[in-house]
Amino acid sequence: MAANCKINLSEVSVAEKDCQLCALLLRTVKRHYNDEQQNVQIVRERSALKIGAYGPRILRLCSDLEHSVDNGEGVQISFPALPEAEGPERFALFRAWLRWCDESHSCNKNDVETKSALPTRLLYVGDPNPEVLRLYCPKNNDRVEYVALSHCWGKLTYENKHQFCTTDDNIEARLKGFSLSELPKTFLDAVRVTRELGIEYLWIDSLCIIQWNQKDWEHEAKRMEGVFASAYCTIAATSAHDSNAGFLNRNACSQYVYAQGALGQRLYVCTDVGDFENDVEKGGLNTRAWALQERVLSRRTFHFGANQAYFECGNGVYCEDLTIMESPIAGPYFLLDPNFPHRLLALSDKRTAKFIHFLCSDYSKRSLTEETDRCVAISGLEDRIARAIECRSSYGIFEQYIHRNLLWYRDDDNKTKRIEYKTQIVPSWSWMAYNGGINFIGIPFEGMEWIENLRFDEKDNYALVTDIGAFRSCNLKRRDVLTRRDAIYVDIMDMNQKKRGMIAYDTGPSEDLHLDQCVVVGRENRKDEQGLWFRNYFMLVVRPTGVDGEYRRVGVGRIESDYVVRQRLNVRVV
């Protein structure tokens, strides 16, 4: 097929009765393009056929192994139709992926120190009677392979959860054995996949952690880093919206037409059901905060999307239709690191700082059933990064990049609220203290001077020790485009009403700038519109807590240096 061509949908419509290929093309194009009077440009990109150069993939070209088309044009060897959802060919493919990864990649050679070698409890699924399961407590010298399940609990009632969860009431019985029929569909599918992979142990949070037992939950939450990092592989129930939904069945129905190339090659033109971006990246599971840590720490993951399954390892993503996708050298590339964060160690400080911002911003936008899990659901990643770059970290702020990490702001124009943590107090300078997504002020990596007298308190990581300044000869002005009561952005104006800076408040703007104070975090020299040099400060905006020498953060911003004066040394921001 030519690299690109134009077709008229009305002409194809006439031919569809006598041409299977025309019928398939017409059905597929109509899903994305409704106007039959206009020409449609079909562009070929190796095996993919797309609408326009930047449009969606609609069809793919492939050949089978017996009639492989090896002419340098990129026609892949693939299944014209996906295997049956629960058929033996599908599970054989999964086993082949793992075997190939074991033999050809380094993904299964975990050389990163983990806090615990094995989870406290595992689900044994290898009983000769397939209807029997039991919980198993590994011993220190055990060397067992297990699969971990990453899934959404969903909006289930307490009564529904209580039917299948491990509790103080049933744990002793479950250590002796219990019935497979007690499990919901998503867990049943996970047991099926684990057995098909030839693995006898499975970790599922609600079965292996005693639910509604705060002491056990806190103990196991601290070990979550090791649970997914030590797993042989992870099953991601990406398409399952809750524990009852299941994930092995799929919505896609592959269609294909046999065709013959101009040189006599045997080809298949197939519907393109692979869409990793929508199936996985934008899937319901990957909107969950816990899922980020589970995915990053896993060495290899099977993603069960709505349309097909994908195998993700350190070398890329392998689709069930046998398409191979390589990750770009960007944020996602480092998330695919099977020995996270080994790849980060080869980066410059600039790239590492950018990755940390990418990670925190991504995580902050994800949802949590319990908002108080915001500190916990990323703690394993935070600990690993801190150990790798050899610095302290506290509530999502890394000491090596403390200045940049503190300059976060709300990612929308709405005020937020503090999270009411039950067992701890999260400091105001941490983005973990608040709900909602955050981002970081775009600050150049060259020409910045960071304030040296800004540090974690040596006694604990809860307080920042720093100097504080006061605003002078300026006032606030709400932005005209943001006049709603919940708007958080304001401009700082001098006495001649010329703009000298801005503030993004965390929980709502102040009525009087003189009630607030600031912590200068860094400074840069810039030229104004007339080419004259001036100094810009990046700052945290703070207010007194009522305790002498103690302040809390209320916002972040920038201001010209002439409009701030140092007021007090070595105060605490909590």
CSV table of N, CA and C in Angstrom, one decimal, residues 89 129 132 159 165 175 204 253 255 309 354 409 422 498 519 555:
chain,number,residue,atom,x,y,z
A,89,GLU,N,-4.4,-20.0,24.1
A,89,GLU,CA,-3.4,-19.2,23.3
A,89,GLU,C,-3.1,-17.9,24.0
A,129,ASN,N,-6.7,-29.1,45.0
A,129,ASN,CA,-8.1,-28.8,44.8
A,129,ASN,C,-8.2,-27.4,44.4
A,132,VAL,N,-9.8,-24.6,46.6
A,132,VAL,CA,-9.3,-24.3,48.0
A,132,VAL,C,-8.2,-23.3,47.9
A,159,GLU,N,-20.8,-3.8,53.7
A,159,GLU,CA,-21.3,-5.2,53.7
A,159,GLU,C,-20.7,-6.0,52.6
A,165,CYS,N,-13.2,-9.7,52.4
A,165,CYS,CA,-12.0,-9.2,53.0
A,165,CYS,C,-11.5,-10.1,54.2
A,175,LEU,N,-6.1,-18.9,57.4
A,175,LEU,CA,-4.8,-19.5,57.4
A,175,LEU,C,-4.9,-21.0,57.3
A,204,ILE,N,-2.9,-9.9,47.4
A,204,ILE,CA,-4.1,-9.0,47.2
A,204,ILE,C,-4.3,-8.3,48.5
A,253,CYS,N,-13.7,-6.6,19.5
A,253,CYS,CA,-14.0,-7.7,18.6
A,253,CYS,C,-13.1,-7.4,17.4
A,255,GLN,N,-11.6,-7.6,13.7
A,255,GLN,CA,-12.1,-7.9,12.4
A,255,GLN,C,-10.9,-7.8,11.4
A,309,ALA,N,-4.8,-6.9,26.3
A,309,ALA,CA,-3.8,-6.9,27.4
A,309,ALA,C,-2.4,-6.4,26.9
A,354,LYS,N,13.5,17.6,37.4
A,354,LYS,CA,12.3,17.7,36.5
A,354,LYS,C,11.5,16.4,36.7
A,409,TYR,N,2.4,25.0,43.5
A,409,TYR,CA,1.2,25.8,43.6
A,409,TYR,C,0.0,24.9,43.1
A,422,LYS,N,-5.6,12.0,60.8
A,422,LYS,CA,-6.0,11.5,62.1
A,422,LYS,C,-4.9,11.2,63.0
A,498,LYS,N,1.6,49.7,39.5
A,498,LYS,CA,2.3,48.9,38.5
A,498,LYS,C,2.6,47.5,39.1
A,519,VAL,N,8.9,34.2,52.9
A,519,VAL,CA,10.2,33.5,53.0
A,519,VAL,C,10.8,33.5,51.6
A,555,GLY,N,0.8,30.4,50.7
A,555,GLY,CA,0.9,30.6,49.3
A,555,GLY,C,2.3,30.6,48.8
